[in-house]
Coordinates of C-alpha atoms in Angstrom, one line a residue:
Chain A
X1292 CA 15.5 6.5 -5.6
X1293 CA 12.9 8.6 -4.9
X1294 CA 11.4 7.9 -1.2
X1295 CA 7.6 8.4 0.0
X1296 CA 7.2 12.2 -0.6
X1297 CA 3.7 14.3 1.2
X1298 CA 2.7 17.3 0.1
X1299 CA 1.7 19.9 2.0
X1300 CA 4.6 19.9 4.6
X1301 CA 2.2 22.4 6.6
X1302 CA -1.2 23.4 7.2
X1303 CA -2.7 25.3 8.7
X1304 CA -7.2 24.9 8.9
X1305 CA -9.6 26.8 10.9
X1306 CA -12.4 24.1 13.1
X1307 CA -15.3 22.8 10.8
X1308 CA -13.3 23.0 7.2
X1309 CA -11.8 20.0 5.6
X1310 CA -8.8 18.9 4.8
X1311 CA -7.0 16.9 2.0
X1312 CA -3.1 15.8 2.6
X1313 CA -1.5 13.6 -0.3
X1314 CA 1.4 11.0 -0.7
X1315 CA 3.3 9.4 -3.3
X1316 CA 4.3 6.3 -2.6
X1317 CA 8.4 4.7 -2.8
X1318 CA 9.3 4.1 -6.7
X1319 CA 8.2 -0.2 -6.9
X1320 CA 5.7 0.1 -4.4
X1321 CA 2.1 -0.3 -4.3
X1322 CA 0.6 -0.4 -0.5
X1323 CA 0.4 2.8 1.2
X1324 CA -0.5 3.4 4.8
X1325 CA -1.6 6.8 6.9
X1326 CA -0.6 7.4 10.6
X1327 CA -1.4 9.8 12.8
X1328 CA 1.1 11.4 15.2
X1329 CA 0.6 13.3 18.2
X1330 CA 3.4 15.1 19.4
X1331 CA 5.1 13.2 21.8
X1332 CA 3.8 10.4 21.0
X1333 CA 4.6 7.2 18.8
X1334 CA 2.1 7.3 15.4
X1335 CA -1.0 5.9 15.1
X1336 CA -2.7 3.8 12.6
X1337 CA -5.7 5.3 10.6
X1338 CA -5.7 2.8 7.5
X1339 CA -4.4 1.4 4.6
X1340 CA -4.8 1.0 0.8
X1341 CA -4.1 -1.7 -1.6
X1342 CA -5.6 -1.9 -5.0
X1343 CA -6.9 1.3 -4.2
X1344 CA -9.3 -0.4 -1.3
X1345 CA -9.3 0.3 2.1
X1346 CA -8.3 -2.7 3.6
X1347 CA -7.6 -1.9 7.1
X1348 CA -8.7 0.5 9.3
X1349 CA -7.4 1.6 12.8
X1350 CA -10.3 3.2 15.7
X1351 CA -10.8 7.0 13.6
X1352 CA -13.8 7.8 13.2
X1353 CA -15.3 8.1 9.8
X1354 CA -14.4 11.8 9.5
X1355 CA -11.1 10.2 8.4
X1356 CA -11.4 8.6 4.9
X1357 CA -9.0 8.4 2.0
X1358 CA -8.4 7.2 -1.7
X1359 CA -5.8 5.7 -3.4
X1360 CA -5.0 6.3 -7.5
X1361 CA -4.3 3.8 -10.4
X1362 CA -0.2 5.1 -9.8
X1363 CA -0.3 3.8 -6.7
X1364 CA -0.5 7.3 -5.1
X1365 CA -3.0 8.1 -1.9
X1366 CA -5.0 11.0 -0.2
X1367 CA -6.2 11.4 3.3
X1368 CA -9.0 13.5 3.8
X1369 CA -10.4 14.9 6.8
X1370 CA -13.9 16.0 7.4
X1371 CA -15.0 18.4 10.3
X1372 CA -11.8 19.3 11.3
X1373 CA -11.6 19.1 15.3
X1374 CA -8.6 20.5 17.6
X1375 CA -7.8 17.8 18.7
X1376 CA -6.7 16.5 14.9
X1377 CA -3.4 19.0 15.1
X1378 CA -0.6 16.5 14.7
X1379 CA 1.9 15.4 11.9
X1380 CA 0.6 13.2 9.2
X1381 CA 2.4 10.8 7.9
X1382 CA 1.9 8.2 5.1
X1383 CA 4.2 4.9 4.7
X1384 CA 4.6 2.4 1.7
X1385 CA 5.2 -0.6 1.1
X1386 CA 5.7 -3.4 -1.2
X1387 CA 3.0 -5.5 -1.2
X1388 CA 0.1 -5.3 1.9
X1389 CA 2.1 -7.4 3.8
X1390 CA 5.0 -9.0 5.6
X1391 CA 7.2 -6.4 4.0
X1392 CA 8.4 -2.9 5.9
X1393 CA 6.8 0.6 5.6
X1394 CA 9.3 3.5 4.8
X1395 CA 7.8 6.8 6.1
X1396 CA 7.2 10.2 4.6
X1397 CA 8.3 13.3 6.0
X1398 CA 4.4 13.9 7.0
X1399 CA 2.7 16.6 6.8
X1400 CA 2.1 19.0 9.8
X1401 CA -1.7 19.7 10.6
X1402 CA -2.2 22.7 12.5
X1403 CA -6.5 23.5 13.2
X1404 CA -7.1 26.3 15.2
Chain B
X434 CA -2.3 -1.1 30.0
X435 CA -0.8 0.2 26.6
X436 CA 0.1 -2.8 24.4
X437 CA 3.6 -0.8 23.8
X438 CA 5.7 1.0 26.9
X439 CA 8.8 2.4 26.3
X440 CA 10.6 4.4 28.2
X441 CA 10.2 8.0 26.8
X442 CA 13.9 9.4 28.5
X443 CA 15.7 11.3 27.9
X444 CA 18.9 9.5 27.6
X445 CA 21.8 11.4 27.3
X446 CA 25.2 9.3 26.8
X447 CA 28.8 10.6 26.2
X448 CA 30.4 10.1 22.0
X449 CA 30.9 6.7 22.2
X450 CA 29.2 4.6 24.5
X451 CA 26.6 1.6 24.0
X452 CA 23.1 2.5 24.0
X453 CA 20.9 0.5 25.2
X454 CA 17.1 1.0 24.3
X455 CA 13.9 -0.7 25.4
X456 CA 10.5 -1.8 24.3
X457 CA 7.7 -4.2 26.6
X458 CA 4.5 -5.7 24.6
X459 CA 1.3 -7.3 26.1
X460 CA 0.2 -8.7 22.6
X461 CA 1.7 -12.0 22.4
X462 CA 0.5 -12.2 19.0
X463 CA 2.9 -9.5 17.4
X464 CA 5.7 -11.5 15.1
X465 CA 7.0 -8.5 13.0
X466 CA 9.4 -6.0 15.0
X467 CA 11.0 -3.2 13.9
X468 CA 12.9 -0.2 15.5
X469 CA 13.2 3.4 13.6
X470 CA 15.1 6.4 13.9
X471 CA 13.3 10.2 13.6
X472 CA 15.2 13.3 13.6
X473 CA 13.1 16.7 14.4
X474 CA 10.8 17.5 11.9
X475 CA 11.7 14.6 9.7
X476 CA 9.8 11.2 9.3
X477 CA 9.8 8.3 10.9
X478 CA 13.5 6.2 9.4
X479 CA 13.3 2.2 9.2
X480 CA 16.3 1.4 11.3
X481 CA 16.0 -2.5 12.0
X482 CA 12.7 -5.1 11.2
X483 CA 13.1 -8.3 12.4
X484 CA 10.7 -11.4 12.4
X485 CA 9.9 -13.7 15.6
X486 CA 13.2 -14.2 18.3
X487 CA 16.6 -13.5 17.9
X488 CA 19.2 -11.4 17.3
X489 CA 20.2 -9.2 14.0
X490 CA 23.2 -7.1 13.3
X491 CA 23.4 -4.4 11.1
X492 CA 26.7 -1.7 11.4
X493 CA 26.7 -0.6 14.8
X494 CA 23.0 -1.6 15.7
X495 CA 22.0 -5.0 17.4
X496 CA 18.6 -5.9 17.7
X497 CA 16.7 -8.4 20.4
X498 CA 13.7 -9.9 20.0
X499 CA 13.1 -11.9 23.3
X500 CA 9.6 -13.2 22.7
X501 CA 9.5 -14.9 26.1
X502 CA 9.8 -12.2 27.9
X503 CA 7.9 -9.8 25.3
X504 CA 10.8 -7.7 25.1
X505 CA 13.0 -6.0 22.5
X506 CA 16.3 -4.2 22.6
X507 CA 18.2 -2.0 20.3
X508 CA 22.0 -1.6 21.0
X509 CA 23.9 1.3 19.3
X510 CA 27.7 0.7 19.5
X511 CA 30.2 3.9 19.1
X512 CA 27.4 6.1 19.4
X513 CA 27.9 9.2 17.4
X514 CA 26.5 12.6 18.1
X515 CA 24.6 12.0 14.5
X516 CA 23.3 9.5 16.2
X517 CA 20.8 11.9 18.6
X518 CA 17.3 11.3 17.4
X519 CA 14.1 9.6 18.7
X520 CA 13.7 5.9 18.9
X521 CA 10.8 4.0 18.3
X522 CA 10.0 1.0 18.9
X523 CA 7.0 -1.0 16.5
X524 CA 5.4 -3.7 16.0
X525 CA 2.6 -5.9 14.3
X526 CA 1.2 -9.6 13.8
X527 CA 1.2 -11.5 11.3
X528 CA -1.2 -10.8 8.1
X529 CA -1.6 -7.3 9.8
X530 CA 2.2 -6.0 8.9
X531 CA 1.5 -2.7 7.8
X532 CA -1.1 -1.8 11.4
X533 CA 2.2 -1.1 13.4
X534 CA 2.0 -0.1 17.1
X535 CA 4.4 1.8 17.9
X536 CA 5.7 2.8 21.4
X537 CA 6.4 6.5 22.7
X538 CA 10.0 6.4 21.9
X539 CA 13.2 7.5 23.1
X540 CA 14.6 10.4 22.6
X541 CA 18.7 9.7 23.0
X542 CA 21.3 12.4 22.7
X543 CA 25.1 12.0 22.2
X544 CA 27.6 14.7 24.0
X545 CA 30.1 15.1 21.4

């Protein structure tokens, strides 16, 4: 049973650059959520995608955007990278947008220099 | 004040001990409560998922929710070195169950 897979595992970018992170949901799941986890902190909700639309959004600026494809996979894009964007970016999937537990991938570690 | 408060630890216990992990919260609208385990360099792994108040048991793990006190707990019986990890509590409101609010996590070390 394939769990949530994310790529790449690690990434180093320079301030001001743009980055794209990718996620494939767990088999049978159709909803994808993205979280940012700073060192020593709990994950923070960025946004959720269901039926190829952004359904909910956390307190993140418009530099953070996403996309969901017909096969339910998803991308997270971050523009104009700041040093403070350095974090572990986690993708989580669920069976439907509500009342279903989230299953997380192992994340992409982004370092902005 | 944060919506969810969790003692960051670290917590160190001997193998076989009973571990108690706790979170408090301020938003009375929270109805879904979860515990995740996160090993170093890995993503959070779902341990327990409960709705509203009460207890739920799964093997060596028991989750308790007391909505009147806005307090949730996770008990680990017969703790093992393999339980050494960061434990994250998370919660959400009805209708926005993908928007989890996490605690900061408690780092647990079980000494053999």
